Amino acid sequence: MTKRKGIILAGGAGTRLFPITMGLSKQLLPVYDKPMIYYPLSVLMLTGIREIAIITTPQDQDQFRRLLGEGGQWGLSFTYIAQPSPDGLAQAYLLAEEFLNGAPSAMVLGDNIFFGHDLPRRLAEADAQPRGGTVFGYRVADPERYGVVDFGPDGTPRAIVEKPEVAPSPYAVTGLYFLDGTAPERARGVRPSARGELEITTLLEMYLAEGLLSVQQMGRGYAWLDTGTHGSLLDAGNFVRTLSERQGQQVGSPEEIAFAKGWITPEELAERARMFAKNSYGAYLERLLQGKH
């Protein structure tokens, strides 16, 4: 089975967060003590993915490169792809087609944060599927704001309804998509919607029509946060801060994951700890080195 590659979609103008995103990409904004993009990046790393395409606007690409480099500090390899205009989530598979080169992929939206003790197991299950796709349904109080899964009587998904007036279920589709190597080819068949975008929902419906889409429900014990508004950005920062302060553990630490997986050496982790020596993140990495976590 061809090894799965990762995509982080970090484009868009972030207009809902103006004026704070007028000079800085939304995905580079801080969520408590780390840049927002660290959190979706950590999801791909937890899956075991090391080759990752980062899709950004042309004007923001240099900022992402300055922050993330080529990925070697975490044992990763980054490919940067420019998205000239934000024409829908399914467009990412067209932009990344050469990078994927027929490989299956896991795409995560750059403003989504996932947390849960059992998350690595869920990611491994999705990664193990050789054919078709897997998405994650998360129970929300306001499903009409999202793409919502319509489940049949036997619990299998039968439709995904975008922003329904009356939601068929409380389960929204999160911004994390595991799709097989046919995704770019299928994306070429997606026609623009009424709002002129290549909708991810349409792409997922193609898989669903062939019985090739599974939906994993994230129930109690999981957190899914998006950071699209000023309030939700603040909420996400407070959530991460609470976990960090109460548990003494990091959320979304690429260094911790890379070290645990053996992708970087103790010496390389020590170098990162020295870089952050003046704050609590550096102290956390130092404790990892000493085996105190």
Short mmCIF file of C-alpha atoms in Angstrom, two decimals:
data_model
loop_
_atom_site.label_atom_id
_atom_site.label_comp_id
_atom_site.label_asym_id
_atom_site.label_seq_id
_atom_site.Cartn_x
_atom_site.Cartn_y
_atom_site.Cartn_z
CA MET A 1 0.00 0.00 0.00
CA THR A 2 1.37 3.43 -1.01
CA LYS A 3 2.20 5.57 2.00
CA ARG A 4 -0.33 8.29 2.72
CA LYS A 5 0.70 11.90 2.23
CA GLY A 6 -0.63 14.94 4.05
CA ILE A 7 -2.17 18.23 2.94
CA ILE A 8 -2.72 21.29 5.11
CA LEU A 9 -5.04 23.79 3.44
CA ALA A 10 -3.94 27.16 4.80
CA GLY A 11 -5.14 29.55 2.11
CA GLY A 12 -7.99 32.05 2.09
CA ALA A 13 -8.12 35.69 3.10
CA GLY A 14 -9.50 35.19 6.63
CA THR A 15 -11.99 38.00 6.09
CA ARG A 16 -14.16 36.94 9.03
CA LEU A 17 -11.22 37.76 11.29
CA PHE A 18 -10.49 41.21 9.87
CA PRO A 19 -8.76 43.43 10.91
CA ILE A 20 -6.35 41.00 12.66
CA THR A 21 -5.78 39.00 9.47
CA MET A 22 -5.26 41.97 7.17
CA GLY A 23 -1.48 41.64 7.50
CA LEU A 24 -1.09 38.04 8.65
CA SER A 25 -2.51 34.71 7.48
CA LYS A 26 -5.18 33.33 9.79
CA GLN A 27 -3.31 30.04 10.16
CA LEU A 28 -0.29 31.90 11.58
CA LEU A 29 -2.28 33.55 14.37
CA PRO A 30 -1.51 32.36 17.91
CA VAL A 31 -3.71 29.79 19.62
CA TYR A 32 -2.45 30.31 23.16
CA ASP A 33 1.29 29.52 22.93
CA LYS A 34 1.72 28.18 19.39
CA PRO A 35 0.87 29.21 15.82
CA MET A 36 -2.49 27.88 14.70
CA ILE A 37 -0.99 25.67 11.98
CA TYR A 38 0.92 23.62 14.59
CA TYR A 39 -2.36 21.99 15.67
CA PRO A 40 -3.48 20.54 12.30
CA LEU A 41 0.16 19.68 11.57
CA SER A 42 0.26 17.62 14.76
CA VAL A 43 -2.81 15.64 13.60
CA LEU A 44 -1.01 14.56 10.44
CA MET A 45 2.09 13.70 12.46
CA LEU A 46 0.05 11.60 14.89
CA THR A 47 -1.18 9.68 11.83
CA GLY A 48 2.43 8.90 10.96
CA ILE A 49 2.54 11.15 7.89
CA ARG A 50 5.90 12.74 7.09
CA GLU A 51 5.44 14.14 3.55
CA ILE A 52 3.16 17.14 3.74
CA ALA A 53 2.01 19.76 1.24
CA ILE A 54 1.17 23.17 2.67
CA ILE A 55 -1.24 25.11 0.46
CA THR A 56 -1.15 28.87 1.05
CA THR A 57 -1.91 32.10 -0.76
CA PRO A 58 1.01 33.31 -2.92
CA GLN A 59 1.53 36.39 -0.75
CA ASP A 60 1.62 34.43 2.54
CA GLN A 61 3.94 31.64 1.42
CA ASP A 62 7.15 33.34 2.58
CA GLN A 63 5.71 33.76 6.09
CA PHE A 64 4.91 30.03 6.30
CA ARG A 65 8.37 29.15 5.03
CA ARG A 66 9.96 31.39 7.65
CA LEU A 67 7.98 29.70 10.42
CA LEU A 68 8.09 26.08 9.26
CA GLY A 69 11.12 25.78 7.00
CA GLU A 70 11.42 22.55 5.03
CA GLY A 71 10.27 20.36 7.94
CA GLY A 72 13.61 18.73 8.76
CA GLN A 73 13.58 20.01 12.35
CA TRP A 74 10.70 17.54 12.95
CA GLY A 75 11.86 14.78 10.61
CA LEU A 76 9.33 15.90 8.00
CA SER A 77 9.39 17.06 4.39
CA PHE A 78 7.27 20.05 3.36
CA THR A 79 6.19 20.99 -0.16
CA TYR A 80 4.70 24.47 -0.58
CA ILE A 81 1.90 25.00 -3.07
CA ALA A 82 0.32 28.35 -3.93
CA GLN A 83 -3.46 28.72 -4.17
CA PRO A 84 -3.98 31.80 -6.38
CA SER A 85 -7.65 32.12 -5.38
CA PRO A 86 -9.76 30.26 -2.81
CA ASP A 87 -12.09 28.31 -5.09
CA GLY A 88 -13.33 25.66 -2.66
CA LEU A 89 -11.85 22.89 -0.53
CA ALA A 90 -11.96 20.30 -3.33
CA GLN A 91 -9.59 22.52 -5.31
CA ALA A 92 -6.81 21.43 -2.94
CA TYR A 93 -6.72 17.99 -4.58
CA LEU A 94 -6.21 19.56 -8.01
CA LEU A 95 -3.42 21.78 -6.73
CA ALA A 96 -1.75 18.87 -4.92
CA GLU A 97 -2.18 16.27 -7.67
CA GLU A 98 1.49 16.29 -8.73
CA PHE A 99 2.63 16.18 -5.09
CA LEU A 100 0.34 13.23 -4.31
CA ASN A 101 1.39 11.32 -7.45
CA GLY A 102 -1.34 8.73 -6.93
CA ALA A 103 -0.84 8.35 -3.18
CA PRO A 104 -3.73 8.40 -0.70
CA SER A 105 -3.97 11.54 1.39
CA ALA A 106 -5.13 13.03 4.65
CA MET A 107 -6.16 16.66 4.28
CA VAL A 108 -6.73 18.85 7.30
CA LEU A 109 -7.93 22.43 7.32
CA GLY A 110 -5.37 24.82 8.74
CA ASP A 111 -7.80 26.35 11.23
CA ASN A 112 -9.10 23.12 12.78
CA ILE A 113 -7.99 21.82 16.18
CA PHE A 114 -8.61 18.23 17.28
CA PHE A 115 -8.05 16.80 20.71
CA GLY A 116 -8.84 13.48 22.35
CA HIS A 117 -7.06 10.75 24.26
CA ASP A 118 -8.07 8.13 21.70
CA LEU A 119 -7.38 10.31 18.65
CA PRO A 120 -4.26 8.41 17.47
CA ARG A 121 -6.25 5.16 17.31
CA ARG A 122 -9.00 6.82 15.28
CA LEU A 123 -6.43 8.27 12.90
CA ALA A 124 -4.73 4.89 12.50
CA GLU A 125 -8.06 3.25 11.63
CA ALA A 126 -8.73 5.83 8.93
CA ASP A 127 -5.18 5.54 7.61
CA ALA A 128 -5.50 1.74 7.34
CA GLN A 129 -8.36 1.95 4.81
CA PRO A 130 -6.77 1.23 1.40
CA ARG A 131 -9.79 2.27 -0.66
CA GLY A 132 -12.41 4.97 -0.43
CA GLY A 133 -12.53 7.69 2.17
CA THR A 134 -13.10 8.39 5.84
CA VAL A 135 -14.41 11.58 7.42
CA PHE A 136 -15.19 12.39 11.02
CA GLY A 137 -18.59 13.43 12.32
CA TYR A 138 -18.69 15.60 15.43
CA ARG A 139 -21.84 16.29 17.43
CA VAL A 140 -22.64 20.01 17.49
CA ALA A 141 -25.45 22.10 18.92
CA ASP A 142 -25.88 24.13 15.70
CA PRO A 143 -25.51 21.65 12.80
CA GLU A 144 -27.25 24.00 10.35
CA ARG A 145 -23.95 25.92 10.14
CA TYR A 146 -22.06 22.92 8.72
CA GLY A 147 -22.09 20.06 6.27
CA VAL A 148 -24.15 17.47 8.12
CA VAL A 149 -24.21 13.68 7.84
CA ASP A 150 -27.56 12.04 7.13
CA PHE A 151 -27.45 8.51 8.54
CA GLY A 152 -29.68 5.68 7.36
CA PRO A 153 -31.65 3.44 9.77
CA ASP A 154 -28.67 1.06 10.00
CA GLY A 155 -26.29 3.87 10.96
CA THR A 156 -24.45 4.07 7.64
CA PRO A 157 -24.13 7.48 5.96
CA ARG A 158 -26.46 8.08 3.04
CA ALA A 159 -25.95 11.79 2.34
CA ILE A 160 -24.00 14.87 3.38
CA VAL A 161 -26.17 17.97 3.42
CA GLU A 162 -24.49 21.37 3.28
CA LYS A 163 -25.90 23.91 5.79
CA PRO A 164 -29.40 22.35 5.95
CA GLU A 165 -32.41 24.33 7.17
CA VAL A 166 -33.46 21.24 9.11
CA ALA A 167 -30.48 19.09 10.04
CA PRO A 168 -30.91 15.31 9.49
CA SER A 169 -28.53 14.64 12.40
CA PRO A 170 -26.43 16.61 14.91
CA TYR A 171 -23.18 15.37 13.34
CA ALA A 172 -21.15 17.93 11.41
CA VAL A 173 -18.36 16.87 9.07
CA THR A 174 -15.06 18.11 10.48
CA GLY A 175 -12.18 19.53 8.46
CA LEU A 176 -10.22 16.27 8.27
CA TYR A 177 -10.50 14.06 5.19
CA PHE A 178 -8.81 10.71 4.52
CA LEU A 179 -9.21 9.93 0.81
CA ASP A 180 -7.65 7.38 -1.51
CA GLY A 181 -5.48 8.10 -4.52
CA THR A 182 -8.45 8.74 -6.82
CA ALA A 183 -9.30 12.05 -5.08
CA PRO A 184 -7.63 14.37 -7.65
CA GLU A 185 -9.24 12.52 -10.55
CA ARG A 186 -12.64 12.75 -8.87
CA ALA A 187 -12.06 16.42 -8.02
CA ARG A 188 -11.69 17.17 -11.72
CA GLY A 189 -15.32 16.11 -12.09
CA VAL A 190 -16.58 18.54 -9.43
CA ARG A 191 -18.50 21.44 -10.96
CA PRO A 192 -18.60 24.83 -9.22
CA SER A 193 -21.53 25.30 -6.85
CA ALA A 194 -23.96 28.22 -6.83
CA ARG A 195 -21.39 30.20 -4.84
CA GLY A 196 -18.72 29.42 -7.44
CA GLU A 197 -16.69 26.96 -5.36
CA LEU A 198 -15.54 23.38 -5.81
CA GLU A 199 -17.29 21.99 -2.75
CA ILE A 200 -15.72 19.22 -0.70
CA THR A 201 -19.26 17.97 -0.05
CA THR A 202 -19.66 17.20 -3.76
CA LEU A 203 -16.40 15.24 -3.78
CA LEU A 204 -17.43 13.26 -0.70
CA GLU A 205 -20.82 12.52 -2.30
CA MET A 206 -18.97 10.84 -5.18
CA TYR A 207 -17.41 8.41 -2.74
CA LEU A 208 -20.70 8.00 -0.90
CA ALA A 209 -22.58 7.13 -4.10
CA GLU A 210 -20.23 4.17 -4.58
CA GLY A 211 -20.47 3.05 -0.97
CA LEU A 212 -16.85 4.07 -0.41
CA LEU A 213 -17.22 6.68 2.34
CA SER A 214 -17.23 5.88 6.03
CA VAL A 215 -18.01 8.32 8.82
CA GLN A 216 -16.35 7.93 12.21
CA GLN A 217 -18.38 9.58 14.94
CA MET A 218 -16.41 11.56 17.50
CA GLY A 219 -18.46 11.40 20.66
CA ARG A 220 -17.80 12.48 24.23
CA GLY A 221 -14.15 12.85 25.11
CA TYR A 222 -13.18 14.56 21.86
CA ALA A 223 -12.84 18.23 21.09
CA TRP A 224 -13.09 19.75 17.63
CA LEU A 225 -12.57 23.49 17.43
CA ASP A 226 -12.46 25.75 14.43
CA THR A 227 -11.11 29.25 14.75
CA GLY A 228 -13.06 31.15 12.13
CA THR A 229 -14.40 33.94 14.33
CA HIS A 230 -12.89 36.23 16.95
CA GLY A 231 -14.84 34.45 19.69
CA SER A 232 -13.95 30.92 18.58
CA LEU A 233 -10.28 31.92 18.26
CA LEU A 234 -10.30 33.13 21.87
CA ASP A 235 -12.19 30.02 22.99
CA ALA A 236 -9.61 27.77 21.31
CA GLY A 237 -6.75 29.60 23.03
CA ASN A 238 -8.45 29.30 26.42
CA PHE A 239 -9.14 25.59 25.83
CA VAL A 240 -5.47 24.90 25.05
CA ARG A 241 -4.34 27.02 27.98
CA THR A 242 -6.64 25.20 30.40
CA LEU A 243 -5.37 21.79 29.29
CA SER A 244 -1.75 22.91 29.44
CA GLU A 245 -2.07 24.56 32.86
CA ARG A 246 -4.15 21.83 34.48
CA GLN A 247 -2.41 18.77 33.06
CA GLY A 248 1.08 20.10 32.48
CA GLN A 249 0.95 18.63 28.98
CA GLN A 250 1.15 20.26 25.59
CA VAL A 251 -1.52 20.18 22.89
CA GLY A 252 -0.21 20.25 19.31
CA SER A 253 3.52 20.00 19.93
CA PRO A 254 5.37 18.87 16.76
CA GLU A 255 8.59 18.42 18.74
CA GLU A 256 6.96 16.06 21.23
CA ILE A 257 5.35 13.92 18.53
CA ALA A 258 8.51 13.78 16.39
CA PHE A 259 10.60 12.77 19.41
CA ALA A 260 8.10 10.11 20.52
CA LYS A 261 8.07 8.61 17.01
CA GLY A 262 11.86 8.57 16.76
CA TRP A 263 11.91 11.04 13.88
CA ILE A 264 14.34 13.34 15.72
CA THR A 265 17.19 12.55 18.07
CA PRO A 266 17.57 13.70 21.69
CA GLU A 267 20.23 16.12 20.45
CA GLU A 268 17.82 17.64 17.95
CA LEU A 269 15.13 17.98 20.61
CA ALA A 270 17.68 19.64 22.90
CA GLU A 271 18.43 22.15 20.17
CA ARG A 272 14.72 23.02 19.90
CA ALA A 273 14.46 23.31 23.69
CA ARG A 274 17.33 25.81 23.69
CA MET A 275 15.58 27.84 21.00
CA PHE A 276 12.58 28.27 23.34
CA ALA A 277 14.62 28.50 26.54
CA LYS A 278 13.00 31.76 27.65
CA ASN A 279 9.47 30.38 27.91
CA SER A 280 7.46 27.49 29.32
CA TYR A 281 7.42 25.63 25.98
CA GLY A 282 11.20 25.30 26.09
CA ALA A 283 10.99 24.09 29.69
CA TYR A 284 8.42 21.49 28.61
CA LEU A 285 10.73 20.17 25.87
CA GLU A 286 13.57 20.04 28.37
CA ARG A 287 11.42 17.89 30.69
CA LEU A 288 10.66 15.58 27.76
CA LEU A 289 14.38 15.08 27.32
CA GLN A 290 14.73 14.16 30.97
CA GLY A 291 11.89 11.66 30.70
CA LYS A 292 9.64 13.55 33.10
CA HIS A 293 6.49 13.27 30.97
#
